[in-house]
XYZ file of C-alpha atoms in Angstrom:
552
model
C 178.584 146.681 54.513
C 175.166 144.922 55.023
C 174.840 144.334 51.655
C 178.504 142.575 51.399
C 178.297 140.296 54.018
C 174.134 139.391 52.751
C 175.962 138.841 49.093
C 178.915 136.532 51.052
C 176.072 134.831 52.823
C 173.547 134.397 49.764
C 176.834 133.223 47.526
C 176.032 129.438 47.729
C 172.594 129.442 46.708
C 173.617 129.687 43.111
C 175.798 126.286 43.465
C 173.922 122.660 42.822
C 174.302 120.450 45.924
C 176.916 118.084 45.751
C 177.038 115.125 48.229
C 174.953 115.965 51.262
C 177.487 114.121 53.363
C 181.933 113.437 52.521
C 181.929 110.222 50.546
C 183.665 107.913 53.257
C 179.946 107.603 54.764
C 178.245 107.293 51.514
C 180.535 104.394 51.024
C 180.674 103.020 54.500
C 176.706 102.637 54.163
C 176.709 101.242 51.061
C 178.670 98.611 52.049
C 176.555 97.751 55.381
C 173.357 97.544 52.788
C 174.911 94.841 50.569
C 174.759 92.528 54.105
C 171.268 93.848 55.039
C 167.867 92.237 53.841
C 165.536 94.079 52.068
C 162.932 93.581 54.668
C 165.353 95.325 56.941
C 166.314 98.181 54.844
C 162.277 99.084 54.893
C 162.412 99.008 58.538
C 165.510 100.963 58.194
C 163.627 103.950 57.025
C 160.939 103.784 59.685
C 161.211 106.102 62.612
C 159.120 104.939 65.353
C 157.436 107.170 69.017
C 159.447 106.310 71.895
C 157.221 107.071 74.913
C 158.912 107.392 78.262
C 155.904 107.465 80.661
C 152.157 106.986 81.226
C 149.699 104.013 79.754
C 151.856 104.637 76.086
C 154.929 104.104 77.720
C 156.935 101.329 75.573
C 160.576 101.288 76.003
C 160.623 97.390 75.566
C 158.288 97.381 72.319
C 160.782 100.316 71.020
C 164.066 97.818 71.469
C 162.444 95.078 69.505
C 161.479 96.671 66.695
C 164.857 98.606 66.793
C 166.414 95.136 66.926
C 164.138 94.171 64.162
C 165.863 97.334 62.264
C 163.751 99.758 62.821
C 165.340 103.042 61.744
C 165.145 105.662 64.636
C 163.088 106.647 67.318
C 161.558 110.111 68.355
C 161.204 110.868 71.664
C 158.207 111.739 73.624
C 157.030 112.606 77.567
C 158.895 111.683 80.614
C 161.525 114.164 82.335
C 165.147 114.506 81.927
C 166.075 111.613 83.952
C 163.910 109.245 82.161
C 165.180 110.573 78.753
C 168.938 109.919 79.791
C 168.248 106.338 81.324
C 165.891 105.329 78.623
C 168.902 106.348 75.693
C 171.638 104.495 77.263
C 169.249 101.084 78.011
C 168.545 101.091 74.213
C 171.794 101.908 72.865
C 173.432 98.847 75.400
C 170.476 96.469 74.473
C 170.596 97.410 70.456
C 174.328 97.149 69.137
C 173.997 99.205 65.730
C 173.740 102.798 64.963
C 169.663 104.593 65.137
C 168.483 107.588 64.791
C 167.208 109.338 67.648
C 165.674 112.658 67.387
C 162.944 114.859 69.619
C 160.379 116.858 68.101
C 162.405 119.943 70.030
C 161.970 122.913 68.300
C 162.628 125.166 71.206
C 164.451 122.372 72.709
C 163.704 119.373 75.087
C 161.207 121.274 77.026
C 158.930 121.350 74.157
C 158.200 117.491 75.046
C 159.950 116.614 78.492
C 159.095 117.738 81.732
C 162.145 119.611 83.115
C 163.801 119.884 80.010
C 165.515 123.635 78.778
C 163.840 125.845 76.455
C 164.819 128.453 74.415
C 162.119 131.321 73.237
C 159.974 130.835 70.447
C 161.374 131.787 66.709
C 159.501 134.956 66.304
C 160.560 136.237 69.982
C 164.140 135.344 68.328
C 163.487 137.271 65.043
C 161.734 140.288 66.808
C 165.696 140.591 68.319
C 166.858 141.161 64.935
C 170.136 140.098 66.407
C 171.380 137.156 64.274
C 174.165 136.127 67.265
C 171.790 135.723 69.213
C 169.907 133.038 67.030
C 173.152 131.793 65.943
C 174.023 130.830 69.712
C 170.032 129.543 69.807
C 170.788 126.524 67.858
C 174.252 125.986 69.461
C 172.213 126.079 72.785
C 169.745 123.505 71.583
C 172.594 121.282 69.825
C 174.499 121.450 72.918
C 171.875 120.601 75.343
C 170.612 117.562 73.321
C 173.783 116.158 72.362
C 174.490 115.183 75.814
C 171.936 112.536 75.668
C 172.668 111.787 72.232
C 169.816 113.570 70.162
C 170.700 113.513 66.721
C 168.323 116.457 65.695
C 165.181 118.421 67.205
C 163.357 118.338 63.534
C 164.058 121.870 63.077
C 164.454 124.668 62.273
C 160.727 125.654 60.874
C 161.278 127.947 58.028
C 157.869 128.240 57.078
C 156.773 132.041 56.497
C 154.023 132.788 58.189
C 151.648 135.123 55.926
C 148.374 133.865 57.142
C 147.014 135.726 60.561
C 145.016 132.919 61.732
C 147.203 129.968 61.004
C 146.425 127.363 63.847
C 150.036 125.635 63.436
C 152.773 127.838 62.367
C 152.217 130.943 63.968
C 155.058 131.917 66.300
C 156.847 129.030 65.195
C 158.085 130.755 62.354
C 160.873 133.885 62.506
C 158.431 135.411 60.627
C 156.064 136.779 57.374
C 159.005 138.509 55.143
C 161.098 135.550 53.341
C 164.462 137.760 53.655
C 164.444 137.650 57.287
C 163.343 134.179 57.259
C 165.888 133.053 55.069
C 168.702 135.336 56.996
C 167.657 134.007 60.879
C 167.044 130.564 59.688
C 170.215 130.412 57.909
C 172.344 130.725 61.609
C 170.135 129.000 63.370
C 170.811 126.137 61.369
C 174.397 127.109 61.775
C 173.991 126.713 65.465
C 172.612 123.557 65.327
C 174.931 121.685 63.170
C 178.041 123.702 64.788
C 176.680 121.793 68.005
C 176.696 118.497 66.362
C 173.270 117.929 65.479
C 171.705 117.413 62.415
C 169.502 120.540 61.414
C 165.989 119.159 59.246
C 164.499 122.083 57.757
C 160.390 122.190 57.387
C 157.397 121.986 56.400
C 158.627 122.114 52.633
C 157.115 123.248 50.455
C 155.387 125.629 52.907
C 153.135 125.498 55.870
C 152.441 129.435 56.737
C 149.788 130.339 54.309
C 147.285 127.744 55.870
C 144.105 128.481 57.901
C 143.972 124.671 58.712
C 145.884 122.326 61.048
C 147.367 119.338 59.188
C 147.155 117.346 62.910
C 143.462 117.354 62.150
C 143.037 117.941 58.330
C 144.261 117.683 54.892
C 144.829 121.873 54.343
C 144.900 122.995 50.746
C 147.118 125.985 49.330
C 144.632 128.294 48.634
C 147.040 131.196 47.727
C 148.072 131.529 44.302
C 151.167 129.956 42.560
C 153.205 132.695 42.014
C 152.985 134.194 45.801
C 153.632 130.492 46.781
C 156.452 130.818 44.540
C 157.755 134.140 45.419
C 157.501 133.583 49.700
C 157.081 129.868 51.117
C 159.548 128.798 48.550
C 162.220 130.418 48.959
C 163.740 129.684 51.934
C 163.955 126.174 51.212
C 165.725 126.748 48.205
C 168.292 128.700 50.111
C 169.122 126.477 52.566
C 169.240 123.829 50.381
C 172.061 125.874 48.332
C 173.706 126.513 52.196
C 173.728 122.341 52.428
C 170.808 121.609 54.168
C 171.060 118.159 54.962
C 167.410 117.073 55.666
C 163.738 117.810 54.823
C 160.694 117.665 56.357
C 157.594 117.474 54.255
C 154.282 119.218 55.001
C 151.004 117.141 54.779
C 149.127 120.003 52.429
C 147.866 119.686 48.990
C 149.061 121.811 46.349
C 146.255 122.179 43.654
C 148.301 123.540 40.803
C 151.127 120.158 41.148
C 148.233 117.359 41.940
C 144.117 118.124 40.436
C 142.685 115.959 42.795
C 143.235 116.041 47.167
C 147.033 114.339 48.230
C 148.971 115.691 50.871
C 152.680 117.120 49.289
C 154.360 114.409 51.412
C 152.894 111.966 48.703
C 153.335 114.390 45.516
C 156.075 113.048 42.901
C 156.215 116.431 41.281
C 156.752 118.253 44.450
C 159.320 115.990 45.712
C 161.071 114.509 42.860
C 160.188 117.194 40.073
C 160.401 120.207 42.212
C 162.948 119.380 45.109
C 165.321 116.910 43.717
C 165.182 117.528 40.089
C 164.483 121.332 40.231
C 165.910 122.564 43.723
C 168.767 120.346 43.469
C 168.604 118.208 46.935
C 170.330 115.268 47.427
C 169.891 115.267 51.417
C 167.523 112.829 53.293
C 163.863 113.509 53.367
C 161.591 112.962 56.142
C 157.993 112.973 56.313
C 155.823 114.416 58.892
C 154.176 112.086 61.651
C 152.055 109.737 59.767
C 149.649 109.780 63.035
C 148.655 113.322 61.641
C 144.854 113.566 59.510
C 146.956 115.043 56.540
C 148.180 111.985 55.618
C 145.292 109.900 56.622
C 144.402 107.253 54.068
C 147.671 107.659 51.697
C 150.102 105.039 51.319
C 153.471 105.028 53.210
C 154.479 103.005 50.201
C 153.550 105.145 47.839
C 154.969 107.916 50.277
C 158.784 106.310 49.328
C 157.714 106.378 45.479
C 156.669 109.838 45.662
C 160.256 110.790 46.936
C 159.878 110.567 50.789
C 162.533 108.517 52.048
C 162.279 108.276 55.694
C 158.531 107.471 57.398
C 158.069 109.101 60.638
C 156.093 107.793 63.236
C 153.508 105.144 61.119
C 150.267 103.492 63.234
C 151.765 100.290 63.194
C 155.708 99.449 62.520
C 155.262 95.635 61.482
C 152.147 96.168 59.614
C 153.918 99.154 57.672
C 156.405 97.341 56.892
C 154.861 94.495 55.492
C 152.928 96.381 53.420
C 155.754 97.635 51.687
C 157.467 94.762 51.389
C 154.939 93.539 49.554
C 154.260 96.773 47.508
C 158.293 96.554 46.512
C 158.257 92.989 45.664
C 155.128 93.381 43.546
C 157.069 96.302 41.679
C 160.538 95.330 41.591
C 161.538 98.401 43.866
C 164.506 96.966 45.865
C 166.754 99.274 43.854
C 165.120 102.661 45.183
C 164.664 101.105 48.813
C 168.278 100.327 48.846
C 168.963 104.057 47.752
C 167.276 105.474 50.579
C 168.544 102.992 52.800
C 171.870 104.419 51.949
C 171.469 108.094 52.229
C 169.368 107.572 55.485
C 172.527 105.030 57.210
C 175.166 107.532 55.874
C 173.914 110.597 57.716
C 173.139 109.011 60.964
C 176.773 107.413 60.428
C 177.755 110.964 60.034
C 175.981 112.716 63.089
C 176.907 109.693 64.991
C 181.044 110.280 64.399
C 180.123 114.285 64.689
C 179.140 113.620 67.759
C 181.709 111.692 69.126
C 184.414 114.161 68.532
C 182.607 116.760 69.570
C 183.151 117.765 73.197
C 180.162 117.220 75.620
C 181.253 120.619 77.073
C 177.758 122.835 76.713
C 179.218 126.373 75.378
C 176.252 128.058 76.298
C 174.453 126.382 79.467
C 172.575 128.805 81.177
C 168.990 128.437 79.394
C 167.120 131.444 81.524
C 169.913 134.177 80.981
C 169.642 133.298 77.603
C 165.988 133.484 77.367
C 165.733 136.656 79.611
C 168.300 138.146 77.118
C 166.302 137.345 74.010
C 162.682 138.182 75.511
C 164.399 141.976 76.585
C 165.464 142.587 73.002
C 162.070 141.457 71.727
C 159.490 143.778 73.252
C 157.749 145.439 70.719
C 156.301 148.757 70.452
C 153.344 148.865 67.728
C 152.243 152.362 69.389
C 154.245 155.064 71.112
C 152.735 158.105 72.459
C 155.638 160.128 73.718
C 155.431 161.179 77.073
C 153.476 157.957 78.527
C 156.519 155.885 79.370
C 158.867 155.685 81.069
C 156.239 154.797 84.210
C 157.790 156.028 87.681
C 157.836 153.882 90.730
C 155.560 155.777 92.723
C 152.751 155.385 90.010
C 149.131 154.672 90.569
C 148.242 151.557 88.188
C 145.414 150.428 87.374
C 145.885 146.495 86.271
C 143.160 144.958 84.199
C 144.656 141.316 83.659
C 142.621 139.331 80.291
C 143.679 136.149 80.944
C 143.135 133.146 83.358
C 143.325 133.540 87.166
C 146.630 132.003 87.948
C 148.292 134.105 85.902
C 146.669 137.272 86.491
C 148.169 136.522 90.379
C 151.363 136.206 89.034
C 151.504 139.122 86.737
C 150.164 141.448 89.741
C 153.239 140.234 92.064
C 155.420 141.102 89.383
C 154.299 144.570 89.058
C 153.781 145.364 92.861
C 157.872 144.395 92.733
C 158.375 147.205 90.247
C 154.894 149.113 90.929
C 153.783 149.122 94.528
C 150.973 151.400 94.279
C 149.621 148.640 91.727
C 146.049 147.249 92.331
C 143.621 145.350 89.680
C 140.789 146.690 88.286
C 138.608 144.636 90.162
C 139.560 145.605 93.799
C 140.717 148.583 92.932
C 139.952 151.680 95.383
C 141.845 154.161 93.284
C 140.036 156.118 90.822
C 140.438 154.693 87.499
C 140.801 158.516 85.952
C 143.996 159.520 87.774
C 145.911 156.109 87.853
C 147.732 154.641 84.642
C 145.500 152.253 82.913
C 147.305 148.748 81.841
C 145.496 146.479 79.911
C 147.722 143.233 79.697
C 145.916 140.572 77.196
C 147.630 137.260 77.452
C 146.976 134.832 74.642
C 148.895 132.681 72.687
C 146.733 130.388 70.984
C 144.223 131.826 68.135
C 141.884 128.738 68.537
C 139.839 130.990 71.016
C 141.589 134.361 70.510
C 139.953 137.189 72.719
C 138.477 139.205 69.387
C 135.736 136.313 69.485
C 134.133 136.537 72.694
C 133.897 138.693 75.754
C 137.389 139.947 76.244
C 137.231 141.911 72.879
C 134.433 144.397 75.207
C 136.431 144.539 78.085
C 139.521 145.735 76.482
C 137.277 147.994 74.336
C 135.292 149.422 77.227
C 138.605 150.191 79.320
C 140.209 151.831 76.586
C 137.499 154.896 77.549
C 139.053 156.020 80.592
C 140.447 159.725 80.366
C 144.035 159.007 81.951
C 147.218 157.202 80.004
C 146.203 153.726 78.900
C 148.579 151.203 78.194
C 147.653 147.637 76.262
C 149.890 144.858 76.185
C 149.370 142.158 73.914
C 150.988 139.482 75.149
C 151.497 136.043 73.066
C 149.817 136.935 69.798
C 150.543 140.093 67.914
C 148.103 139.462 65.494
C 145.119 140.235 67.446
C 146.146 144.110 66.973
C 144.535 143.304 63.416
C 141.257 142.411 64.330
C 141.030 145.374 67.176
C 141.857 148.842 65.173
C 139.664 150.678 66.425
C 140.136 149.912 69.962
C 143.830 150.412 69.601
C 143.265 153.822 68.232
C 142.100 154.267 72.261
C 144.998 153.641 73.859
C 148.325 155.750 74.054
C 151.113 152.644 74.082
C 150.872 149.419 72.492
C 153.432 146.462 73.222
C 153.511 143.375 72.207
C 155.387 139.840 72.628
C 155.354 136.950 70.854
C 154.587 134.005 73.656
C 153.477 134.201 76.908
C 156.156 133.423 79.800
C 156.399 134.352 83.473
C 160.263 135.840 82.766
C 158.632 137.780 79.571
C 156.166 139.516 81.955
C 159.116 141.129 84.226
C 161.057 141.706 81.332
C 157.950 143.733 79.949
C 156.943 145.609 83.278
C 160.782 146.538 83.600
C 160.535 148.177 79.806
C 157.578 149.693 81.515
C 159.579 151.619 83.977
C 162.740 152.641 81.845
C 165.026 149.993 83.414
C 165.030 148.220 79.841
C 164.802 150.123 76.599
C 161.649 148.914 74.142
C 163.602 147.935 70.816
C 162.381 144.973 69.199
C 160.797 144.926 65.339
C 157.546 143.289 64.623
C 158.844 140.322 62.399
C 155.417 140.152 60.630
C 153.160 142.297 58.869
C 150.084 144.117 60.453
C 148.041 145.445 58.397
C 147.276 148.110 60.680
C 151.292 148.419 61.355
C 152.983 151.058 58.498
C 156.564 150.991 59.356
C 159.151 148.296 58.087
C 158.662 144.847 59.436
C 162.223 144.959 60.514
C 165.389 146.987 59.712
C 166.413 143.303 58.384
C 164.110 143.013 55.837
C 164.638 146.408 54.298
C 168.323 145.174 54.449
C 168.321 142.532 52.592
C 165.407 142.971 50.107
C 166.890 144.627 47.402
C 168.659 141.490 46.975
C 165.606 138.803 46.624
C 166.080 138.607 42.912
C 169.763 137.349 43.555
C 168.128 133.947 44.928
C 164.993 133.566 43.423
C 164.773 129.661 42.356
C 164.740 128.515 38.897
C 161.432 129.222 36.960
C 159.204 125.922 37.491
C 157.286 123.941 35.575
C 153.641 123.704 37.091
């Protein structure tokens, strides 16, 4: 049956792209660019920061240059208030049709105050429930469509196969390209079903990296054909389900360019490999300009390289002017006017989406959703039998490895559940009769706890005779630089973020009121059993949707 429905799913990916968009907005652009200048077709492709608060704040700055036919905006800071005000006074003061887009991968609250949030992509993949991440980007297109977001730049689709990636990470839905391919596939469903405009990224790949392309200009350092064989694909599936936009990633591919250029700049990767090669005809956007990756390249020579929309340059007028000039110099008013066009048609396109759509929100309630999806993603890496489930009247012992705030949250939750729960360090209760529990709550692996003092303390309680319990919570990939500690400890659980609902959710598996029966959506190296019942699924079918063999 599985294999059916993967075959039904996988069946486009052998099919070219046609149009990205119906014709009538193809046309309908077309026709507005024959009135437009050519200095206002390059501002046309230029996306620039809105801020709503603080000393960056610049809502007036934002509606000249969108008067001055500026492309877009992307939203940034301020609450949900600001964010609804701030739309409608630049949509009455600037008569035309913009993009406007958030950098909202989990949704608004990723960049305003009091905005909803969804969890992370590798909480959503450790669900293996598709539905689930189906209804994720419906939630997200729903929420943001009532302000009139045309897209939250995502979903990433980046496979994550390098443990101490500083960027990706969690981010991802995971390190086996099936399941990527498979979860990112309805959640960009979702998203477009809600009327927004899904932008898949970082092509070609971002999760093999070890650097952050905010601060540097990372270089592939994996080889060509495992490059090939897992960051590619996924793009070249959704492109074959009609992926309608791109995202570039600011990383430099040795075997396409000899000498140091981010891919955002790369003629073979994006003309050679994604147009000519992968077939896309949709819009592609660059990363933020602002980022060190693309330090010192040319936004210019960004559009000649196949990039067609700029996101978020230093300076709008002064970028440009400088390709104005560049295009003059060059005669290259032919290839700004294409862009132009393909850029106008789809925000035309999400634009009319969105106005038939209803402003109904299917699925409004944010922190059911989220309590749902962190329950079905607690992991078990280890499972002694006979530890869990804990019983009410327990003695624990809780040794919290994180800050202090949290730590006094995370011991109210499990006096709720626990009474007889004290912490390690006023503890009265001797530490050989109660139940151990360990709770290590990272996220980040800029200062992970495997480099510094933590890594002894979780070592050194992992010695006491009675049951021992470790959660890792945020960052499942410390349980490969810790073996030999884990080897001390009878149960093993970990999550994929840290979140005050995740905790209860967790201390509740604790106790038997929830069952433990998420998949680790990544590979451990410490970890034998399947990544997820998903991948094993679908994997017999990866040579189905291989892409074409390239030409280096």
């Amino acid at each position: 049956m599985w294999v059916l429905v993967l075959l039904y799913t996988l069946s486009g990916f052998f099919r070219a792209q046609d149009n990205f968009l119906p014709e009538e907005f193809l046309k309908k652009a077309e026709l507005i660019s024959l009135r437009t200048s050519l200095e206002r077709q390059i501002s046309g492709l230029i996306v620039v920061p809105l801020y709503l608060e603080g000393k960056q704040k610049n809502i007036n700055q934002v509606i000249k240059w969108l008067k001055m036919g500026a492309g877009g905006i992307i939203i940034f800071g301020g609450d949900t208030l600001q964010l609804k005000h701030s739309i409608k006074r630049i949509k009455s003061s600037v008569k035309r049709h913009f993009f406007i887009c958030i950098d909202g991968e989990w949704g608004t609250g990723m960049r305003i105050k009091n905005g909803n949030k969804i969890p992370l992509n590798m909480t959503l993949a450790a669900s293996m429930d598709t539905s689930i991440i189906y209804r994720a980007g419906l939630l997200i297109a729903s929420d943001v469509r009532k302000y009139g977001i045309h897209s939250v730049l995502s979903p990433v689709v980046d496979v994550n196969t390098e443990p101490l990636n500083p960027v990706i990470q969690a981010r991802s839905f995971g390190s086996n390209p099936s399941s990527v391919i498979l979860y990112a596939i309805h959640f960009m469903r979702g998203l477009r079903d809600g009327g927004t405009i899904p932008v898949i990224k970082h092509f070609p790949g971002h999760g093999f990296t070890n650097l952050d392309s905010h601060d540097t200009l990372p270089v592939a350092s994996i080889s060509y054909e495992e490059w090939k064989n897992t960051h590619l694909l996924p793009f070249s599936a959704l492109i074959r389900q009609g992926a309608m936009a791109i995202m570039t990633a600011h990383v430099w591919f040795p075997w396409y360019d000899s000498v140091p250029v981010p891919s955002s700049s790369s003629p073979k990767i994006l003309i050679n490999l994604l147009r000519d090669t992968l077939g896309f005809r949709g819009v592609v956007i660059s990363d933020a300009l602002t980022m060190k990756g693309a330090a010192n390249y040319s936004p210019y020579l960004m559009l000649k390289s196949g990039v067609d929309v700029l996101l978020m340059p230093e300076n709008f007028t002064a970028t440009r002017d400088s390709i104005l000039k560049e295009v003059i110099k060059n005669g290259d008013s032919a290839l700004i006017n294409s862009k132009y066009i393909r850029f106008l048609a789809l925000i035309l396109y999400v634009s009319k989406l969105q106005k038939n759509l209803s402003k109904r929100n299917p699925y409004h309630n944010f922190s059911k959703f989220s309590r749902e999806v962190f329950q079905k993603s607690i992991t078990a890496i280890k499972m002694r039998r006979g530890v869990l489930p804990l019983h009410r009247n327990s003695h624990i012992l809780l040794a919290p490895v994180m800050d202090a705030s949290k730590a006094k949250t995370l011991l109210e939750k499990f006096k709720k559940y626990f009474p007889f729960t004290d912490t390690l360090k006023d503890s009265l209760l001797n530490p050989d009769t109660a139940t151990l529990v360990v709770w290590c709550g990272y996220n980040s692996i800029k200062n992970p706890p495997y480099f510094n003092a933590d890594t002894f303390a979780i070592g050194h309680l992992s010695h006491f005779r009675n049951k021992k319990v470790l959660i890792l919570s945020g960052n499942p990939y410390i349980a490969d630089f810790i073996p030999a500690i884990l080897s001390n400890y009878d149960v093993v659980i970990t999550t994929y973020q840290n979140d005050t609902v995740l905790y209860e959710e967790v201390i509740k598996a604790l106790s038997g009121l929830n069952g433990i029966t998420g998949k680790l959506p990544i590979h451990l190296k410490n970890y034998t059993e399947e990544i997820t019942m998903t991948a094993s699924r679908v994997s017999s079918e990866e040579s189905t949707y291989l892409p074409p063999p390239l030409s280096r």
